[in-house]
Structure formats: structure tokens, C-alpha cells
PDB file of C-alpha atoms in Angstrom:
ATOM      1  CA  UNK A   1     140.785 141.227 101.017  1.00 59.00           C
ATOM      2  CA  UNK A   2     138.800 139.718  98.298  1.00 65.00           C
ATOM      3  CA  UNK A   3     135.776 136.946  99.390  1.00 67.00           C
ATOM      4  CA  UNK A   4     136.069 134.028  97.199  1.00 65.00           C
ATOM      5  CA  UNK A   5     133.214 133.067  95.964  1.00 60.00           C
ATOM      6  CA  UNK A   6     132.515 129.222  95.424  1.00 64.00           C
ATOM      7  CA  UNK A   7     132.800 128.338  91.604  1.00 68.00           C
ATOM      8  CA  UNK A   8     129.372 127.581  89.752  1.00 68.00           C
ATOM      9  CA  UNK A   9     129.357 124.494  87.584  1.00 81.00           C
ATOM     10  CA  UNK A  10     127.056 124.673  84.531  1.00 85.00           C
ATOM     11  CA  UNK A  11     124.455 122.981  85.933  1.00 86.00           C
ATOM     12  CA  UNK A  12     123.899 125.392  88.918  1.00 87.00           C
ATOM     13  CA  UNK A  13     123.957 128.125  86.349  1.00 89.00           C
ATOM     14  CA  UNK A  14     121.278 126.818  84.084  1.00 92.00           C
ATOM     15  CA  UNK A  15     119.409 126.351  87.303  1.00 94.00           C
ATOM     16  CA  UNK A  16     120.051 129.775  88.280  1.00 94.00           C
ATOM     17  CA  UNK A  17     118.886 131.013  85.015  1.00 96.00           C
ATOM     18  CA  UNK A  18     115.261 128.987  85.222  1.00 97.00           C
ATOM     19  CA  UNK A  19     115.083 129.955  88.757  1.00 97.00           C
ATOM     20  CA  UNK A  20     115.407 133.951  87.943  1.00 98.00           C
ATOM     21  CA  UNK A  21     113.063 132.980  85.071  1.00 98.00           C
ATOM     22  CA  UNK A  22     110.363 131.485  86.880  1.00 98.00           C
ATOM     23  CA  UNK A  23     110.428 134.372  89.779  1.00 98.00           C
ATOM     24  CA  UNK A  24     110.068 137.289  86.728  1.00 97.00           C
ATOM     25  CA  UNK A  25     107.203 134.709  85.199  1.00 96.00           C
ATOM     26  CA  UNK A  26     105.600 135.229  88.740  1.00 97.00           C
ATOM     27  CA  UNK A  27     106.066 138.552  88.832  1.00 96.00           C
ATOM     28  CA  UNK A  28     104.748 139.303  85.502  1.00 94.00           C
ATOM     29  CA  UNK A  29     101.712 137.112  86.293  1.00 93.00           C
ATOM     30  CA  UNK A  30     101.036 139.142  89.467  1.00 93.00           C
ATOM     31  CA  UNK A  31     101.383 142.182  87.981  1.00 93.00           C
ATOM     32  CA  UNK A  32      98.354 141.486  85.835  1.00 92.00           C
ATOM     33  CA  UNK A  33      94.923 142.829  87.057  1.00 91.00           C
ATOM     34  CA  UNK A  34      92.149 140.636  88.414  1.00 86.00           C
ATOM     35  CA  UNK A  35      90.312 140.633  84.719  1.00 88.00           C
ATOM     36  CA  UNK A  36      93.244 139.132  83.239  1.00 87.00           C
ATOM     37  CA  UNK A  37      94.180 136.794  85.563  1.00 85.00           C
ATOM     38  CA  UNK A  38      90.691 136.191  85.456  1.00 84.00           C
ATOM     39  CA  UNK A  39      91.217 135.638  81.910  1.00 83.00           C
ATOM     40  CA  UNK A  40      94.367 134.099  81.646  1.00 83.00           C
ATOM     41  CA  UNK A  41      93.068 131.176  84.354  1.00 86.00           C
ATOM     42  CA  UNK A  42      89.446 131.090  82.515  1.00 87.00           C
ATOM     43  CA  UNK A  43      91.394 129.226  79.414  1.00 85.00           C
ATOM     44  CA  UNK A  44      93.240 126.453  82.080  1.00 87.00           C
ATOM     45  CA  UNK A  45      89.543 126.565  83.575  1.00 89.00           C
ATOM     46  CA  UNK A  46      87.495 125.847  80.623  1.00 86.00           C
ATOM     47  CA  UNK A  47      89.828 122.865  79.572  1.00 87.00           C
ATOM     48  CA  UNK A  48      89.617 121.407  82.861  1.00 85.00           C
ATOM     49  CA  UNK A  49      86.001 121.472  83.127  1.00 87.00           C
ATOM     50  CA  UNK A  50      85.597 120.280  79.080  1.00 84.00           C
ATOM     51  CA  UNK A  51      88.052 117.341  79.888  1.00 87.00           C
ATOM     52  CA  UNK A  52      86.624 115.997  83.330  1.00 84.00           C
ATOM     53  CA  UNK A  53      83.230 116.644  83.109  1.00 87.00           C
ATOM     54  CA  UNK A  54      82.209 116.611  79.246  1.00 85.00           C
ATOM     55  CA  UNK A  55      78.323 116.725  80.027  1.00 87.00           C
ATOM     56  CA  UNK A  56      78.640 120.479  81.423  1.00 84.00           C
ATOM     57  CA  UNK A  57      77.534 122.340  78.562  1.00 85.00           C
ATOM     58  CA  UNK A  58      73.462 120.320  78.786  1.00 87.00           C
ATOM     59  CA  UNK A  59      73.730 121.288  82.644  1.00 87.00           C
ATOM     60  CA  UNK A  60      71.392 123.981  84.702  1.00 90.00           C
ATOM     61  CA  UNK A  61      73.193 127.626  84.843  1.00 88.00           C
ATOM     62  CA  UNK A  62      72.921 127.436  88.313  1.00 91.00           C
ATOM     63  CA  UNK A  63      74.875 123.809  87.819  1.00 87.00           C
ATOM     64  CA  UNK A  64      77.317 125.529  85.618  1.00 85.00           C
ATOM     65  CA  UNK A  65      77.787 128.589  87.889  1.00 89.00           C
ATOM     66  CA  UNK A  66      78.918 126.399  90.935  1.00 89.00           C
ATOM     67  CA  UNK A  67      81.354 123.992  88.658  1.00 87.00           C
ATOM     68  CA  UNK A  68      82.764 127.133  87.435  1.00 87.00           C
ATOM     69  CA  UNK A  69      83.730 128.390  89.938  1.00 88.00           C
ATOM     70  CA  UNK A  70      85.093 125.449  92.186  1.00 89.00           C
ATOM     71  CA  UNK A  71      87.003 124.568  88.810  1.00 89.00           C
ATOM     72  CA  UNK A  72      88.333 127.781  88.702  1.00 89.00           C
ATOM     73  CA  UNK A  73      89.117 128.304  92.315  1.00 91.00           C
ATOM     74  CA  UNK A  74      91.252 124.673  91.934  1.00 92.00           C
ATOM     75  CA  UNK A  75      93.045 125.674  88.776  1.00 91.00           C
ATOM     76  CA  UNK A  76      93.996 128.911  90.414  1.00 91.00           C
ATOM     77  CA  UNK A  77      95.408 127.192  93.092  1.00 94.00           C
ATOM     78  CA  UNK A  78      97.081 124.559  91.346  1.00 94.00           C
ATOM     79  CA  UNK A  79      98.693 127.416  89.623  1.00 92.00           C
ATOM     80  CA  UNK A  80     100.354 129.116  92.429  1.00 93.00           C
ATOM     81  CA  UNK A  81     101.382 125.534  93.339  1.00 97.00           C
ATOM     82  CA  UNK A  82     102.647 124.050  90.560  1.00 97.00           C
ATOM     83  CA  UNK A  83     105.043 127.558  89.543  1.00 97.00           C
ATOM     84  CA  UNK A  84     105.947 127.281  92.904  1.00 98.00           C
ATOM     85  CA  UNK A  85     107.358 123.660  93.308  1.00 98.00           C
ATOM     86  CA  UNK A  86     108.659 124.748  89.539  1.00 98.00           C
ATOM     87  CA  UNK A  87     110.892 127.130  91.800  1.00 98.00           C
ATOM     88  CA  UNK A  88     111.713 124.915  94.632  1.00 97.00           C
ATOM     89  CA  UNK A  89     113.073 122.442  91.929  1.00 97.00           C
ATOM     90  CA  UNK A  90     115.390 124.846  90.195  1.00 97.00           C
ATOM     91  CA  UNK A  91     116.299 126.392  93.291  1.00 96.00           C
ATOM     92  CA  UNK A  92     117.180 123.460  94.789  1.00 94.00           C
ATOM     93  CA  UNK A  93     119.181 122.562  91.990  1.00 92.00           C
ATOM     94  CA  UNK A  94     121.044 125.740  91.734  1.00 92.00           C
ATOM     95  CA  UNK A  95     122.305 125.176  95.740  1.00 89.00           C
ATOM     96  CA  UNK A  96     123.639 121.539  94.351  1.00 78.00           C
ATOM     97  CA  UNK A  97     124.708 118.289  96.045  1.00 70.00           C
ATOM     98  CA  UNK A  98     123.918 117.683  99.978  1.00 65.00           C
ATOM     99  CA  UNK A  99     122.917 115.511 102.222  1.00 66.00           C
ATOM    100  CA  UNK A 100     118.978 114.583 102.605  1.00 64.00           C
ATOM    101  CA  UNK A 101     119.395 116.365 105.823  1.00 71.00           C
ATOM    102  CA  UNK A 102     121.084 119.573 105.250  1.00 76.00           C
ATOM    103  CA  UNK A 103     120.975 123.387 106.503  1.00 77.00           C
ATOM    104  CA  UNK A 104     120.767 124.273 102.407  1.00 82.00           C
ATOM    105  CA  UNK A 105     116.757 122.467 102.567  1.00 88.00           C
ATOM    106  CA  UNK A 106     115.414 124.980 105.145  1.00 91.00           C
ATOM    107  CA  UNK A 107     116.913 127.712 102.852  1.00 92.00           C
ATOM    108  CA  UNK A 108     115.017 126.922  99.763  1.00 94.00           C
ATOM    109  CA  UNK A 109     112.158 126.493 101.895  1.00 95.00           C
ATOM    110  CA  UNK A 110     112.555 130.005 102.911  1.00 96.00           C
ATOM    111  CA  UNK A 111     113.601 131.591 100.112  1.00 97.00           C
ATOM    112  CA  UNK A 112     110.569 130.141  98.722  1.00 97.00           C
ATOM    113  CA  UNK A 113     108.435 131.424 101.030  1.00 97.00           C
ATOM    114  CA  UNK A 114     109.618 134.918 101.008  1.00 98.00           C
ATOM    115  CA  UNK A 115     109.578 134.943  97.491  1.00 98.00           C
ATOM    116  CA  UNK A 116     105.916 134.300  97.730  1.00 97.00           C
ATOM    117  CA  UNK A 117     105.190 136.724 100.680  1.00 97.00           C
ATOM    118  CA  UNK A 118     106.357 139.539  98.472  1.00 97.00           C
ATOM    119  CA  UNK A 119     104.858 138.125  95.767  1.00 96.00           C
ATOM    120  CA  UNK A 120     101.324 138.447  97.174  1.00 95.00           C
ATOM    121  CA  UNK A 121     102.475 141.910  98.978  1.00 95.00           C
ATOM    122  CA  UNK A 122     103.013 143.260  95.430  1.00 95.00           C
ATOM    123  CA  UNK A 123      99.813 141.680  94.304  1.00 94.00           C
ATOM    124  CA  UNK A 124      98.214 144.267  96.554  1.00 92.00           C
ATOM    125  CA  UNK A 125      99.057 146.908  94.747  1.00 94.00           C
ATOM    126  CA  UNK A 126      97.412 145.539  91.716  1.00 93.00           C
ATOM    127  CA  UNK A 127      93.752 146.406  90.457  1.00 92.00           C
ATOM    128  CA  UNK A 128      91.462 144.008  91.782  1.00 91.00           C
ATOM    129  CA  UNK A 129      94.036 141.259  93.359  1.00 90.00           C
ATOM    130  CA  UNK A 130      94.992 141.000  97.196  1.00 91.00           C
ATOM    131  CA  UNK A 131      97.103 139.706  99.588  1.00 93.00           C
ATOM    132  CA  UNK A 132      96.263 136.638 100.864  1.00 94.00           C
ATOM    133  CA  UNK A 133      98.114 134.185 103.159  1.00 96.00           C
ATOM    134  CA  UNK A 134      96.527 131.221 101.860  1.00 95.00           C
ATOM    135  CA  UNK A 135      98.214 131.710  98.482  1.00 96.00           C
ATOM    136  CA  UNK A 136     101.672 131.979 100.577  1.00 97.00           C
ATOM    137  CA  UNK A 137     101.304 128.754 102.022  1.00 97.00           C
ATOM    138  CA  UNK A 138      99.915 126.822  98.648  1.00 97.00           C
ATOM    139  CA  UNK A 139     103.141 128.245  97.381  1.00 97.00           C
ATOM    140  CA  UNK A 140     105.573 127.239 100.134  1.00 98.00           C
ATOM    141  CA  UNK A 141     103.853 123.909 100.198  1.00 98.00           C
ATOM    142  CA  UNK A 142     104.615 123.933  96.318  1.00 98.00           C
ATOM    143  CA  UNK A 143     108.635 125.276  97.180  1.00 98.00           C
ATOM    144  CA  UNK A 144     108.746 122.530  99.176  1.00 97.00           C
ATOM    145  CA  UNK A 145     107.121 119.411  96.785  1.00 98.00           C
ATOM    146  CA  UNK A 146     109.653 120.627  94.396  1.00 97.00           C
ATOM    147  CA  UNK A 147     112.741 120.878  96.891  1.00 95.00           C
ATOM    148  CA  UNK A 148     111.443 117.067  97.340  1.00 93.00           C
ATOM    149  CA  UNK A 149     111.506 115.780  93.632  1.00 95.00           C
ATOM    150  CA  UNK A 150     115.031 117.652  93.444  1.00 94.00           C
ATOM    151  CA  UNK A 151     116.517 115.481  95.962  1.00 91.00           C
ATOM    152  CA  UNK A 152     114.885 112.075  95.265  1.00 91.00           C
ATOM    153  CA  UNK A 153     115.657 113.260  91.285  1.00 91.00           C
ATOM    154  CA  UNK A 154     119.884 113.865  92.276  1.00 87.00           C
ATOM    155  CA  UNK A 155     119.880 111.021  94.837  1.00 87.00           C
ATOM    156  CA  UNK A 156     118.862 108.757  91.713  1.00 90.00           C
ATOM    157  CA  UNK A 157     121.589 110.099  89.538  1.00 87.00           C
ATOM    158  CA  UNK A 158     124.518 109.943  91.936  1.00 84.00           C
ATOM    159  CA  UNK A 159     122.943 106.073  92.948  1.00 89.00           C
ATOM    160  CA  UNK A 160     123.367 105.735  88.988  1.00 90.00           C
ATOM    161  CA  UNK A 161     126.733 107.305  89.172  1.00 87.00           C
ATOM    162  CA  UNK A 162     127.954 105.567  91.666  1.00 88.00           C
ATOM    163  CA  UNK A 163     126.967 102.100  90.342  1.00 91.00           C
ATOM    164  CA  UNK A 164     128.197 103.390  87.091  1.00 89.00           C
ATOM    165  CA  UNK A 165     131.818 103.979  88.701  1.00 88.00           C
ATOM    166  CA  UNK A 166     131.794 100.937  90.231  1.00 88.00           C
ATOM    167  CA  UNK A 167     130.676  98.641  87.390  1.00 88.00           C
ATOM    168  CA  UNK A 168     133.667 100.481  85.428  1.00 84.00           C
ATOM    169  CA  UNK A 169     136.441  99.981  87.892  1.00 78.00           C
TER     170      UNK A 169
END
């Protein structure tokens, strides 16, 4: 006996798509060594501190030294974050309509978070990088921020549907 599977509109299957897309991107970016993540979040670092705080270059080392590396420690984390809620979004999207209250929420919210315990458990096996449970929650936070702006996003389109139906009828 065959399990019938429920049928995937296009718009779950794009969403499916990004989501497998951003998990490889995190992947890929874990799988980098400390010195080029170092390097990679140096570049996001050095814009950040140029943009908000254009008098750095005329400051002390020691003045420089500490901006550094609070900047860097904040775009870092903003990173794990921001890929994060990146996933919650397209992972929401790819489970599709519900109700704000709904058994599929939790779900992303844990998928999310596993995703980003085995994310920092394969970080451990990298050169330089660790395991760190801080980074697990930053990202869950993030899964879930982006599980949020799914469902205010689709409960503004089928409000604009709906009004759209009735203004037609």
C-alpha cells in the first residue's frame, strides 16, 4: 500500500529549494576554518565599523583594538541570526497555510534548532571553530523571527485575497 504524499504547489517548492539552499550555504560557511571565517566576517566588519563610526581610523590602537572586536563579535552574531531567520522564513513557507496557532510553528522552530545544533556539532570538527550553545540559540531565536515575518507576510496576502474576492463578487 502506497502513502500518498500531499501534493506540493509551486510555491512550497521554490521554498523548498531556498530552504535546502540556505542549509548547504550554512554548511559551506561552517566548514570553513577559523582564518577564513575570520576573513570572510573581517569584510562585513570593516564596513560596519567605516559606516557607523567614520572617525576610527585617527583613534588610539588600543581604541581600535576594542571596536574591532565588539564590531566583529556583533557582525558575527548577526550573521548566524540573520541566515537563520533566512531559514525560518523559507521553511515556514515551504510547510504553507495555517492557522497563527498551529502544531506546523513548533516544527519549524525545531527543525531550526536542530539544524543549528548539528550545525555547530560539525563546526567542531573544523580547524580553529567550536561548538558553542550560544550560537544555537542566536540561531533558533533567528528560526523563529523569520517563522514570524512568514506568518504576518501570508496573513497579509490572504487579508488581500480575501478582500480581493470579495470586492470581485
Amino acid at each position: 500500500m502506497a502513502v500518498k504524499l500531499p501534493k506540493l504547489r509551486r510555491v512550497q517548492i521554490l521554498f523548498l529549494i531556498l530552504t535546502i539552499t540556505i542549509m548547504c550555504t550554512i554548511f559551506y560557511l561552517s566548514s570553513q576554518d577559523a582564518e577564513s571565517s575570520s576573513d570572510t566576517s573581517s569584510l562585513l566588519t570593516k564596513l560596519a565599523v567605516k559606516l557607523l563610526y567614520p572617525q576610527y581610523d585617527s583613534e588610539s590602537d588600543d581604541i581600535k583594538r576594542e571596536m574591532w572586536s565588539k564590531a566583529s563579535f556583533i557582525v558575527r552574531k548577526l550573521a548566524h541570526f540573520s541566515i537563520y531567520a533566512a531559514l525560518g522564513f523559507c521553511a515556514s513557507v515551504t510547510v504553507w497555510k495555517r492557522k497563527l496557532i498551529s502544531a506546523k510553528n513548533p516544527g519549524v522552530i525545531v527543525f531550526g534548532f536542530l539544524y543549528a545544533v548539528s550545525d555547530e556539532f560539525h563546526q567542531s570538527f573544523v580547524k580553529g571553530r567550536s561548538c558553542e550553545f550560544r550560537d544555537m540559540m542566536i540561531d533558533t531565536c533567528g528560526v523563529t523571527v523569520g517563522l514570524i515575518i512568514s506568518l504576518i507576510l501570508m496573513g497579509i496576502i490572504a487579508l488581500a485575497v480575501k478582500r480581493r474576492r470579495k470586492r470581485s463578487q
